[in-house]
CSV table of C-alpha atoms in Angstrom, one decimal:
chain,number,residue,atom,x,y,z
A,319,UNK,CA,0.1,28.8,-33.5
A,320,UNK,CA,-1.5,25.5,-32.7
A,321,UNK,CA,-2.0,24.9,-29.0
A,322,UNK,CA,-3.6,22.1,-27.0
A,323,UNK,CA,-4.7,21.2,-23.5
A,324,UNK,CA,-3.2,18.1,-22.0
A,325,UNK,CA,-4.9,16.7,-18.9
A,326,UNK,CA,-3.5,14.0,-16.7
A,327,UNK,CA,-5.7,12.6,-14.0
A,328,UNK,CA,-4.8,10.5,-11.0
A,329,UNK,CA,-6.4,9.9,-7.6
A,330,UNK,CA,-5.2,13.3,-6.5
A,331,UNK,CA,-6.0,16.7,-8.1
A,332,UNK,CA,-6.2,17.0,-11.9
A,333,UNK,CA,-3.1,18.4,-13.4
A,334,UNK,CA,-3.6,20.5,-16.5
A,335,UNK,CA,-0.9,21.7,-18.9
A,336,UNK,CA,-1.4,24.3,-21.7
A,337,UNK,CA,1.3,23.9,-24.3
A,338,UNK,CA,2.2,24.9,-27.8
A,339,UNK,CA,1.4,21.9,-29.9
A,340,UNK,CA,4.2,22.7,-32.4
A,341,UNK,CA,6.9,23.7,-29.9
A,342,UNK,CA,10.0,21.8,-28.8
A,343,UNK,CA,8.9,22.4,-25.3
A,344,UNK,CA,5.7,20.4,-26.0
A,345,UNK,CA,7.8,17.4,-27.1
A,346,UNK,CA,10.0,17.7,-24.0
A,347,UNK,CA,7.0,17.8,-21.8
A,348,UNK,CA,5.4,14.8,-23.4
A,349,UNK,CA,8.7,12.8,-23.1
A,350,UNK,CA,8.9,13.8,-19.4
A,351,UNK,CA,5.3,12.7,-18.8
A,352,UNK,CA,5.9,9.4,-20.5
A,353,UNK,CA,8.9,8.8,-18.2
A,354,UNK,CA,6.9,10.0,-15.2
A,355,UNK,CA,4.1,7.6,-15.9
A,356,UNK,CA,6.6,4.7,-16.2
A,357,UNK,CA,8.2,5.5,-12.9
A,358,UNK,CA,4.8,6.0,-11.3
A,359,UNK,CA,3.8,2.5,-12.2
A,360,UNK,CA,6.5,1.1,-10.0
A,361,UNK,CA,6.0,3.5,-7.1
A,362,UNK,CA,2.2,3.4,-6.9
A,363,UNK,CA,0.6,3.1,-3.4
A,364,UNK,CA,-2.8,2.6,-5.0
A,365,UNK,CA,-1.5,-0.4,-6.9
A,366,UNK,CA,-0.1,-1.9,-3.7
A,367,UNK,CA,-3.5,-1.4,-2.0
A,368,UNK,CA,-5.3,-3.0,-5.0
A,369,UNK,CA,-3.0,-6.1,-4.8
A,370,UNK,CA,-3.5,-6.5,-1.1
A,371,UNK,CA,-7.3,-6.4,-1.6
A,372,UNK,CA,-6.9,-9.7,-3.5
A,373,UNK,CA,-5.9,-11.3,-0.2
A,374,UNK,CA,-9.3,-10.5,1.4
A,375,UNK,CA,-11.8,-13.3,1.9
A,376,UNK,CA,-15.6,-13.2,2.3
A,377,UNK,CA,-16.5,-12.9,6.0
A,378,UNK,CA,-13.1,-11.5,7.1
A,379,UNK,CA,-12.8,-9.0,9.9
A,380,UNK,CA,-9.9,-6.8,8.8
A,381,UNK,CA,-7.9,-4.0,10.5
A,382,UNK,CA,-6.2,-1.5,8.2
A,383,UNK,CA,-3.2,0.4,9.6
A,384,UNK,CA,-2.2,4.0,8.9
A,385,UNK,CA,-0.9,5.0,5.4
A,386,UNK,CA,-1.1,2.7,2.4
A,387,UNK,CA,-3.2,0.1,4.2
A,388,UNK,CA,-6.1,2.5,4.6
A,389,UNK,CA,-6.4,2.6,0.8
A,390,UNK,CA,-7.4,-1.1,0.7
A,391,UNK,CA,-10.9,-0.1,1.8
A,392,UNK,CA,-11.5,1.4,-1.7
A,393,UNK,CA,-10.7,-1.8,-3.5
A,394,UNK,CA,-12.7,-4.6,-1.8
A,395,UNK,CA,-13.9,-6.9,-4.5
A,396,UNK,CA,-17.5,-6.4,-5.6
A,397,UNK,CA,-19.8,-8.9,-3.9
A,398,UNK,CA,-17.4,-9.7,-1.1
A,399,UNK,CA,-18.5,-9.0,2.4
A,400,UNK,CA,-15.6,-7.8,4.5
A,401,UNK,CA,-16.0,-6.0,7.9
A,402,UNK,CA,-13.3,-3.3,8.5
A,403,UNK,CA,-12.3,-2.6,12.1
A,404,UNK,CA,-10.6,0.6,13.2
A,405,UNK,CA,-9.0,0.4,16.7
A,406,UNK,CA,-10.3,3.8,17.7
A,407,UNK,CA,-13.8,2.2,18.0
A,408,UNK,CA,-15.5,1.5,14.6
A,409,UNK,CA,-16.7,-1.8,13.2
A,410,UNK,CA,-18.0,-1.5,9.7
A,411,UNK,CA,-15.8,1.2,8.2
A,412,UNK,CA,-16.4,2.0,4.6
A,413,UNK,CA,-14.4,3.7,1.8
A,414,UNK,CA,-13.1,7.2,2.0
A,415,UNK,CA,-15.8,9.9,1.5
A,416,UNK,CA,-16.1,12.0,-1.7
A,417,UNK,CA,-15.0,15.6,-1.4
A,418,UNK,CA,-17.7,17.7,0.3
A,419,UNK,CA,-19.2,14.7,2.0
A,420,UNK,CA,-16.7,14.3,4.8
A,421,UNK,CA,-18.0,14.1,8.4
A,422,UNK,CA,-15.3,15.5,10.7
A,423,UNK,CA,-16.6,13.4,13.6
A,424,UNK,CA,-16.2,10.1,11.7
A,425,UNK,CA,-12.5,9.2,11.5
A,426,UNK,CA,-10.3,6.2,11.5
A,427,UNK,CA,-7.3,5.6,13.7
A,428,UNK,CA,-5.1,7.8,11.5
A,429,UNK,CA,-7.6,10.7,11.9
A,430,UNK,CA,-8.7,10.5,8.3
A,431,UNK,CA,-12.4,11.0,7.6
A,432,UNK,CA,-14.1,7.8,6.6
A,433,UNK,CA,-17.6,6.4,5.9
A,434,UNK,CA,-19.6,3.7,7.6
A,435,UNK,CA,-21.4,0.8,5.9
A,436,UNK,CA,-24.9,-0.3,6.7
A,437,UNK,CA,-25.0,-2.1,10.1
A,438,UNK,CA,-21.8,-0.4,11.4
A,439,UNK,CA,-21.3,0.2,15.1
A,440,UNK,CA,-19.3,2.7,17.2
A,441,UNK,CA,-17.8,1.9,20.6
A,442,UNK,CA,-15.0,2.8,22.9
A,443,UNK,CA,-11.3,1.9,22.3
A,444,UNK,CA,-11.3,-0.5,25.3
A,445,UNK,CA,-14.0,-2.6,23.5
A,446,UNK,CA,-12.1,-2.3,20.2
A,447,UNK,CA,-8.8,-3.6,21.7
A,448,UNK,CA,-10.8,-6.3,23.4
A,449,UNK,CA,-11.7,-7.6,20.0
A,450,UNK,CA,-8.1,-7.4,18.8
A,451,UNK,CA,-6.7,-9.1,21.9
A,452,UNK,CA,-9.3,-11.8,21.7
A,453,UNK,CA,-8.1,-12.8,18.2
A,454,UNK,CA,-11.3,-11.7,16.5
A,455,UNK,CA,-9.4,-9.9,13.7
A,456,UNK,CA,-8.7,-12.3,10.7
A,457,UNK,CA,-6.3,-10.0,8.8
A,458,UNK,CA,-4.2,-7.0,9.7
A,459,UNK,CA,-2.6,-4.8,7.0
A,460,UNK,CA,0.2,-2.6,8.3
A,461,UNK,CA,2.8,-0.2,7.0
A,462,UNK,CA,6.4,-0.6,8.1
A,463,UNK,CA,9.7,1.1,8.2
A,464,UNK,CA,11.5,-2.3,8.2
A,465,UNK,CA,10.7,-6.0,7.9
A,466,UNK,CA,13.2,-8.8,8.5
A,467,UNK,CA,13.4,-12.0,6.6
A,468,UNK,CA,12.1,-14.0,9.5
A,469,UNK,CA,9.0,-11.8,9.8
A,470,UNK,CA,10.0,-9.2,12.4
A,471,UNK,CA,8.4,-5.8,11.9
A,472,UNK,CA,9.5,-2.3,13.0
A,473,UNK,CA,6.9,0.4,12.3
A,474,UNK,CA,6.4,2.6,15.3
A,475,UNK,CA,9.5,4.7,16.1
A,476,UNK,CA,12.7,6.1,14.6
A,477,UNK,CA,15.1,6.9,17.5
A,478,UNK,CA,15.7,10.7,17.9
A,479,UNK,CA,12.4,11.6,16.2
A,480,UNK,CA,9.3,12.6,18.1
A,481,UNK,CA,6.5,10.0,18.1
A,482,UNK,CA,3.0,10.5,19.5
A,483,UNK,CA,2.9,6.9,20.8
A,484,UNK,CA,3.1,3.3,19.6
A,485,UNK,CA,-0.6,3.2,18.7
A,486,UNK,CA,-2.4,-0.1,18.3
A,487,UNK,CA,0.3,-1.9,16.3
A,488,UNK,CA,1.7,-3.7,19.3
A,489,UNK,CA,-1.6,-5.4,20.1
A,490,UNK,CA,-2.4,-6.1,16.4
A,491,UNK,CA,0.9,-7.9,15.7
A,492,UNK,CA,0.5,-9.9,18.8
A,493,UNK,CA,-3.1,-11.0,18.2
A,494,UNK,CA,-4.0,-11.0,14.5
A,495,UNK,CA,-4.2,-14.3,12.7
A,496,UNK,CA,-2.5,-13.0,9.5
A,497,UNK,CA,-0.4,-9.9,9.0
A,498,UNK,CA,0.4,-8.4,5.6
A,499,UNK,CA,2.8,-5.4,5.3
A,500,UNK,CA,2.3,-2.7,2.6
A,501,UNK,CA,5.3,-0.5,2.1
A,502,UNK,CA,7.8,0.9,-0.3
A,503,UNK,CA,10.7,-1.4,-0.9
A,504,UNK,CA,13.4,1.2,-0.1
A,505,UNK,CA,13.6,4.3,2.1
A,506,UNK,CA,14.1,7.8,1.0
A,507,UNK,CA,17.9,7.2,0.8
A,508,UNK,CA,17.4,4.2,-1.5
A,509,UNK,CA,18.3,1.7,1.3
A,510,UNK,CA,16.4,-1.6,1.4
A,511,UNK,CA,13.6,-2.0,4.0
A,512,UNK,CA,13.6,-5.8,3.6
A,513,UNK,CA,16.5,-6.8,5.8
A,514,UNK,CA,18.2,-9.7,7.5
A,515,UNK,CA,17.5,-8.0,10.8
A,516,UNK,CA,15.5,-4.9,11.8
A,517,UNK,CA,17.7,-2.0,13.0
A,518,UNK,CA,14.8,0.1,14.4
A,519,UNK,CA,12.8,-0.6,17.6
A,520,UNK,CA,10.8,-3.8,17.1
A,521,UNK,CA,7.0,-3.8,17.0
A,522,UNK,CA,6.6,-7.5,16.8
A,523,UNK,CA,8.7,-10.7,16.3
A,524,UNK,CA,8.1,-13.3,13.6
A,525,UNK,CA,4.6,-12.1,12.9
A,526,UNK,CA,4.6,-10.9,9.3
A,527,UNK,CA,3.3,-13.4,6.7
A,528,UNK,CA,3.5,-11.4,3.5
A,529,UNK,CA,5.0,-8.2,2.2
A,530,UNK,CA,3.7,-6.2,-0.8
A,531,UNK,CA,5.9,-3.4,-2.2
A,532,UNK,CA,6.0,-1.5,-5.5
A,533,UNK,CA,8.4,-4.2,-6.8
A,534,UNK,CA,6.5,-7.3,-6.0
A,535,UNK,CA,4.8,-9.7,-3.6
A,536,UNK,CA,6.8,-11.7,-1.0
A,537,UNK,CA,5.8,-14.5,1.3
A,538,UNK,CA,7.9,-14.8,4.5
A,539,UNK,CA,8.9,-18.4,5.2
A,540,UNK,CA,11.7,-20.2,7.1
A,541,UNK,CA,13.9,-19.5,4.1
A,542,UNK,CA,13.3,-15.7,4.0
A,543,UNK,CA,11.5,-13.5,1.5
A,544,UNK,CA,10.1,-15.8,-1.2
A,545,UNK,CA,9.3,-13.8,-4.4
A,546,UNK,CA,5.8,-14.7,-5.6
A,547,UNK,CA,5.0,-11.9,-8.1
A,548,UNK,CA,6.8,-9.1,-9.9
A,549,UNK,CA,5.3,-5.7,-10.6
A,550,UNK,CA,5.0,-4.6,-14.3
A,551,UNK,CA,8.3,-3.3,-15.6
A,552,UNK,CA,10.3,-4.8,-12.6
A,553,UNK,CA,13.1,-7.3,-13.1
A,554,UNK,CA,14.3,-10.0,-10.8
A,555,UNK,CA,17.8,-8.4,-10.8
A,556,UNK,CA,16.2,-5.1,-9.5
A,557,UNK,CA,14.5,-7.0,-6.7
A,558,UNK,CA,17.8,-8.7,-5.8
A,559,UNK,CA,19.6,-5.4,-5.8
A,560,UNK,CA,17.1,-3.8,-3.5
A,561,UNK,CA,16.6,-6.6,-1.0
A,562,UNK,CA,19.2,-7.1,1.7
A,563,UNK,CA,17.4,-9.9,3.5
A,564,UNK,CA,17.5,-13.6,2.3
A,565,UNK,CA,15.7,-13.7,-1.0
A,566,UNK,CA,14.3,-16.9,-2.5
A,567,UNK,CA,13.6,-16.9,-6.3
A,568,UNK,CA,12.4,-20.2,-7.6
A,569,UNK,CA,10.3,-21.4,-10.5
A,570,UNK,CA,8.2,-19.3,-12.7
A,571,UNK,CA,7.5,-15.8,-11.2
A,572,UNK,CA,4.3,-14.3,-12.5
A,573,UNK,CA,4.0,-10.6,-13.2
A,574,UNK,CA,1.4,-8.6,-11.3
A,575,UNK,CA,-1.6,-7.7,-13.4
A,576,UNK,CA,-1.6,-4.3,-15.1
A,577,UNK,CA,-4.9,-3.6,-13.4
A,578,UNK,CA,-3.2,-3.3,-10.1
A,579,UNK,CA,-1.1,-0.3,-11.1
A,580,UNK,CA,-2.1,3.3,-11.0
A,581,UNK,CA,-5.1,4.7,-13.0
A,582,UNK,CA,-2.6,7.3,-14.2
A,583,UNK,CA,-1.4,4.6,-16.7
A,584,UNK,CA,-4.7,4.7,-18.5
A,585,UNK,CA,-3.6,8.1,-19.9
A,586,UNK,CA,-0.3,6.8,-21.2
A,587,UNK,CA,-1.6,6.6,-24.8
A,588,UNK,CA,-2.5,10.3,-24.5
A,589,UNK,CA,1.1,11.3,-24.1
């Protein structure tokens, strides 16, 4: 019997498979992993965060919302100075800590442990929201449940489900100079989240400037969702099928660089 270890790594725990190198089960497993990798390319939250990091500019003050947006902190371009603000009272937030180096007293607004960069400061939430309401934040990156083709955003409540509160999103969407939404293109039922009108309770009206999903990058203009980039392996027809709001597709649409997809892809040749 010839057997082998097959290891697949991602940003999460390492998955290790021990399989018979000559068995039919081995071939089935490899085929499944190839398909899994291809699908993961299109559904990768890390790739979304990497792409949004391209929108950062030197000297920006940036607020990162809960969920996918928090991952942007790990992909700030080398040599660029960006100050991350967390509305619970932290200016100068760093990347997520390595396992074993977490400080339970140092968290972001989503209660995730974070790090601080040199020169960071801690203060109360009143001061933090004073910064936000005074327009000191250059860019806000938020998650969303729905976005309309005129830039409305719904991201704080689903009727009938318990919610702890609206959080800081109301202030952020009303005060930030630029708002980018990071989200999956469809919900768990496969229904589009890029809509003509939001059906969920509104967080802010006409405030979103750009949306980045696993399918592509969209600017929101007077004409609707203008497609700027496609993710690798995604077709324009697929985008049209999954976008209910007004969609504008004009000229040559570039494909998002492979480097902005998951690191799991780097193991594709192994399987």
